[in-house]
PDB file of C-alpha atoms in Angstrom:
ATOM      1  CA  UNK A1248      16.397   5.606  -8.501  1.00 53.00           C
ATOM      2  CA  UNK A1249      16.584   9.297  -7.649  1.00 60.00           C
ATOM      3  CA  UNK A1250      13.714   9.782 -10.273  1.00 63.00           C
ATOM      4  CA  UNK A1251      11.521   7.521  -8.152  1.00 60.00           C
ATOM      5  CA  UNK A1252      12.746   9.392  -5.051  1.00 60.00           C
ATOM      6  CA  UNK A1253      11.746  12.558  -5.832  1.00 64.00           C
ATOM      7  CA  UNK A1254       8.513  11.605  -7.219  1.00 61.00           C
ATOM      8  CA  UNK A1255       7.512   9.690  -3.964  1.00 61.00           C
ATOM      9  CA  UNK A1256       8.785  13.069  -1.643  1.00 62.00           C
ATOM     10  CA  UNK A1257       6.936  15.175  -3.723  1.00 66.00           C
ATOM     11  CA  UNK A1258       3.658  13.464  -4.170  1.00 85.00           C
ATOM     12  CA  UNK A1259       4.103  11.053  -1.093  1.00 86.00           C
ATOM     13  CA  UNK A1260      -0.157  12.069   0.139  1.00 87.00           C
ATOM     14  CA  UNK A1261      -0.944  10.682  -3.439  1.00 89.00           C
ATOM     15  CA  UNK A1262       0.148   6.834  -2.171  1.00 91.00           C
ATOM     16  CA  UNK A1263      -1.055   4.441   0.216  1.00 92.00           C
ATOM     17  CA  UNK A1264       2.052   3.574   2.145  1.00 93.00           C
ATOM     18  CA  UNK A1265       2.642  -0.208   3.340  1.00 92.00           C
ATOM     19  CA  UNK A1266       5.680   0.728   5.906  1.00 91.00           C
ATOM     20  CA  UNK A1267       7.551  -2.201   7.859  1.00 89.00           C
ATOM     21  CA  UNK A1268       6.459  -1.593  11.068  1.00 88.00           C
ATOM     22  CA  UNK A1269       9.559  -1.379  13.060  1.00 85.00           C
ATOM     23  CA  UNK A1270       8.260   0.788  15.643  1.00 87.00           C
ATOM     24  CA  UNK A1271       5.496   3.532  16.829  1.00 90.00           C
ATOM     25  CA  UNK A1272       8.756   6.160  16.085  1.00 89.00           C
ATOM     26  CA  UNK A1273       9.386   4.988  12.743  1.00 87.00           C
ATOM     27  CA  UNK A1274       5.872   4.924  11.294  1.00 92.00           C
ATOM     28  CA  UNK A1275       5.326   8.378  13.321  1.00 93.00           C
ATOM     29  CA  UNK A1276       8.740   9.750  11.545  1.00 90.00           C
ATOM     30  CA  UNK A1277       7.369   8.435   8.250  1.00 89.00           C
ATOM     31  CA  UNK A1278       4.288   9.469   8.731  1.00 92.00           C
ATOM     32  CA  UNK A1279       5.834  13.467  10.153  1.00 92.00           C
ATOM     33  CA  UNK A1280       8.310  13.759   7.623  1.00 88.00           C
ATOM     34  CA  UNK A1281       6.209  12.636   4.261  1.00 88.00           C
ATOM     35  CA  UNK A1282       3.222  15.333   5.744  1.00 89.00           C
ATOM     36  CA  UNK A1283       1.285  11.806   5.678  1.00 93.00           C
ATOM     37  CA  UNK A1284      -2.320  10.728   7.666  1.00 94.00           C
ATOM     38  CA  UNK A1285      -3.041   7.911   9.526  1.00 95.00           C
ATOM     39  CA  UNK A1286      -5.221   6.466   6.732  1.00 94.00           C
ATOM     40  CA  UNK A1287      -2.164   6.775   4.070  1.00 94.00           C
ATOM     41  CA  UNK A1288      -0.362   4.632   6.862  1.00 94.00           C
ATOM     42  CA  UNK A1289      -3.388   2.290   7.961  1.00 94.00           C
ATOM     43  CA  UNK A1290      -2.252  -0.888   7.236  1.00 93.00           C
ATOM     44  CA  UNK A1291       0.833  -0.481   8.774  1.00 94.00           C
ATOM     45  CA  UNK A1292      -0.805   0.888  11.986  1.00 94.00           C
ATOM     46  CA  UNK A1293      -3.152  -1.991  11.916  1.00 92.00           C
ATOM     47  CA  UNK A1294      -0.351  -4.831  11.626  1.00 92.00           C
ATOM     48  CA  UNK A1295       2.042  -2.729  14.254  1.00 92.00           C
ATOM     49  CA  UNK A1296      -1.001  -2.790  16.747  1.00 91.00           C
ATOM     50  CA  UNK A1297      -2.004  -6.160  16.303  1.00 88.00           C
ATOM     51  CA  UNK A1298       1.279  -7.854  15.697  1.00 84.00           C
ATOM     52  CA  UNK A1299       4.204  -5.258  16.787  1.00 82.00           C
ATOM     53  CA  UNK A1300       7.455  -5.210  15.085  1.00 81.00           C
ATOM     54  CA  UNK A1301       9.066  -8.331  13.796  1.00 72.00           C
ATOM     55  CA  UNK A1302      11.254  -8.425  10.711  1.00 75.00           C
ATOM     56  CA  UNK A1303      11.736  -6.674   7.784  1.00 65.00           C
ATOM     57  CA  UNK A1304       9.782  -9.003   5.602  1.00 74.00           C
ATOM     58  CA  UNK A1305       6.292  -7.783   7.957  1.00 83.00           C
ATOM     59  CA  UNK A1306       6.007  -5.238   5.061  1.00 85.00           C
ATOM     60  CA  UNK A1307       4.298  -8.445   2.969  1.00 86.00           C
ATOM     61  CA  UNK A1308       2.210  -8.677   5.937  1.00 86.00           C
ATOM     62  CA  UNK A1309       1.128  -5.002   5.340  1.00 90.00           C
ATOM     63  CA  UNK A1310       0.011  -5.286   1.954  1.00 88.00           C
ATOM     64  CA  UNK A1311      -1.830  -7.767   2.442  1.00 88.00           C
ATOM     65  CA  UNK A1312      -3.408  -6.151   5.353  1.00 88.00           C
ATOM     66  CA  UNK A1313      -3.684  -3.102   2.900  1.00 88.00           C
ATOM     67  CA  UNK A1314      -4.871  -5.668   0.136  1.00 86.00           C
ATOM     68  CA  UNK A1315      -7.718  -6.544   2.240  1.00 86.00           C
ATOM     69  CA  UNK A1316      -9.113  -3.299   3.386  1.00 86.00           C
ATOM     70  CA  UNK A1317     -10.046  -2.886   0.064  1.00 79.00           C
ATOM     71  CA  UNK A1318     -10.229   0.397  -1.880  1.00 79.00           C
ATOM     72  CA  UNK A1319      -7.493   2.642  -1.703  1.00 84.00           C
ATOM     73  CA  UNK A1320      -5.295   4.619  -3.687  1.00 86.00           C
ATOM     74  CA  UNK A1321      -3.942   3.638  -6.784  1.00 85.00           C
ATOM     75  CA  UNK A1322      -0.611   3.104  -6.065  1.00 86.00           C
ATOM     76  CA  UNK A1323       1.382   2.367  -3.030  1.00 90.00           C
ATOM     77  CA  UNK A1324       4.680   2.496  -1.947  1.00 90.00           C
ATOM     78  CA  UNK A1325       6.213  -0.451   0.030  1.00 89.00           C
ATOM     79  CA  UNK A1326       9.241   0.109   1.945  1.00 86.00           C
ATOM     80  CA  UNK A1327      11.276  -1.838   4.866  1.00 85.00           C
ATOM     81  CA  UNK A1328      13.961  -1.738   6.848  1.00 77.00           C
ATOM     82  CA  UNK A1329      16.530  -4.476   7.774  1.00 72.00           C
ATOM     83  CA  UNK A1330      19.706  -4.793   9.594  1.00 71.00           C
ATOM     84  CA  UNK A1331      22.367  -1.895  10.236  1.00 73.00           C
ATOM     85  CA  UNK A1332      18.853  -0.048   8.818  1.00 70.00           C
ATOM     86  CA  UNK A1333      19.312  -0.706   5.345  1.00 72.00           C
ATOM     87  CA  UNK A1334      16.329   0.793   3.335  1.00 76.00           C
ATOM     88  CA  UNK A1335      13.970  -1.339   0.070  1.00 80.00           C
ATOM     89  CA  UNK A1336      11.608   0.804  -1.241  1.00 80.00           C
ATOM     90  CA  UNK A1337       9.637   0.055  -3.961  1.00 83.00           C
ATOM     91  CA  UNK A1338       6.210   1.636  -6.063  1.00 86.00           C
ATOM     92  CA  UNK A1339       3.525  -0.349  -6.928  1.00 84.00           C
ATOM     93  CA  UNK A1340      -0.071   0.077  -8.766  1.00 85.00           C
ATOM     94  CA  UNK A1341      -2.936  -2.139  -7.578  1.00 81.00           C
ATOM     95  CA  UNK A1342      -4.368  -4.614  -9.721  1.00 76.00           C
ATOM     96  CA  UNK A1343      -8.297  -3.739  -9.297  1.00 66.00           C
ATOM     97  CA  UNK A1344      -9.173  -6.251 -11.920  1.00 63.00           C
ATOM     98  CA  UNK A1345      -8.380  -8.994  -9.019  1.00 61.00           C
ATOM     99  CA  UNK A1346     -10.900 -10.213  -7.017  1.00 60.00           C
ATOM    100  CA  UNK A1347     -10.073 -10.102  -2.916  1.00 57.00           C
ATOM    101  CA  UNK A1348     -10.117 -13.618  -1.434  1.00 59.00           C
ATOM    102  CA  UNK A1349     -12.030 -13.806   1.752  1.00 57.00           C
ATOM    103  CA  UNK A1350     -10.333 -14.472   4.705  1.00 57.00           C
ATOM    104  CA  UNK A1351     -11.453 -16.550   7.751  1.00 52.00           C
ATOM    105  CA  UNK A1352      -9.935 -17.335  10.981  1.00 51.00           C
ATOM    106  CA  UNK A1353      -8.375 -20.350  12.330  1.00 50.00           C
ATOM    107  CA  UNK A1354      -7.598 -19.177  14.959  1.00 52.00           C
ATOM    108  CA  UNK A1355      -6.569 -16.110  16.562  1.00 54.00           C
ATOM    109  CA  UNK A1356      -3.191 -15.758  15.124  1.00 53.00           C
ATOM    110  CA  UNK A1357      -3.331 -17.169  11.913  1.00 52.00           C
ATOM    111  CA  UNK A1358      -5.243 -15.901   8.798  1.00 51.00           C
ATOM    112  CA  UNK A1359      -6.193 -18.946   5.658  1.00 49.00           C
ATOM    113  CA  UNK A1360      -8.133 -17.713   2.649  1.00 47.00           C
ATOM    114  CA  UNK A1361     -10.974 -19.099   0.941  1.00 44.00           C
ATOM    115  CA  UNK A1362     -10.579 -20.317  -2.484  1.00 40.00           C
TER     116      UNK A1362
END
């Protein structure tokens, strides 16, 4: 809603950010044009380095990525992009009753969790 628009431009250094990773220009627009850091955008640098762009539902990728690096802010915008660049944005709080499974390798591209 325009309510949650202009809540998000105006306090946008106040959220973590878990941005679909489309490309370095779109996380450094996002980044430029919200007067965000790299740490508000970490997770999404972190997946974009590691696993470059794919499709627009990476952004689940990125919070869990965010997810697992622990602490952060208390609440965190998600947004992606998909075809014809058509825009989801959504705000979330984190749960930090919620324990953080462990993860462990299988191998080098794939991630399981412990129970």
């Amino acid at each position: 809603t325009h309510k949650a628009a202009s809540l998000v431009r105006s306090q946008a250094s106040s959220f973590d950010w878990a941005i679909h990773p489309g490309g370095a220009s779109i996380l450094q627009g996002a980044k430029q044009a919200l007067c965000l850091t790299d740490d508000h955008i970490r997770a999404s640098l972190d997946v974009y380095q590691h696993h470059g762009n794919s499709s627009s539902p990476t952004v689940l990728i990125v919070l869990d990525k965010l997810r697992m690096m622990g602490e952060g802010r208390e609440n965190v915008v998600a947004t992606s992009f998909g075809p014809g660049l058509i825009i989801e944005m959504c705000i979330m709080r984190r749960c930090r009753h919620i324990a953080v499974p462990r993860p462990f390798k299988v191998d080098k591209h794939t991630s399981w969790y412990a129970s």
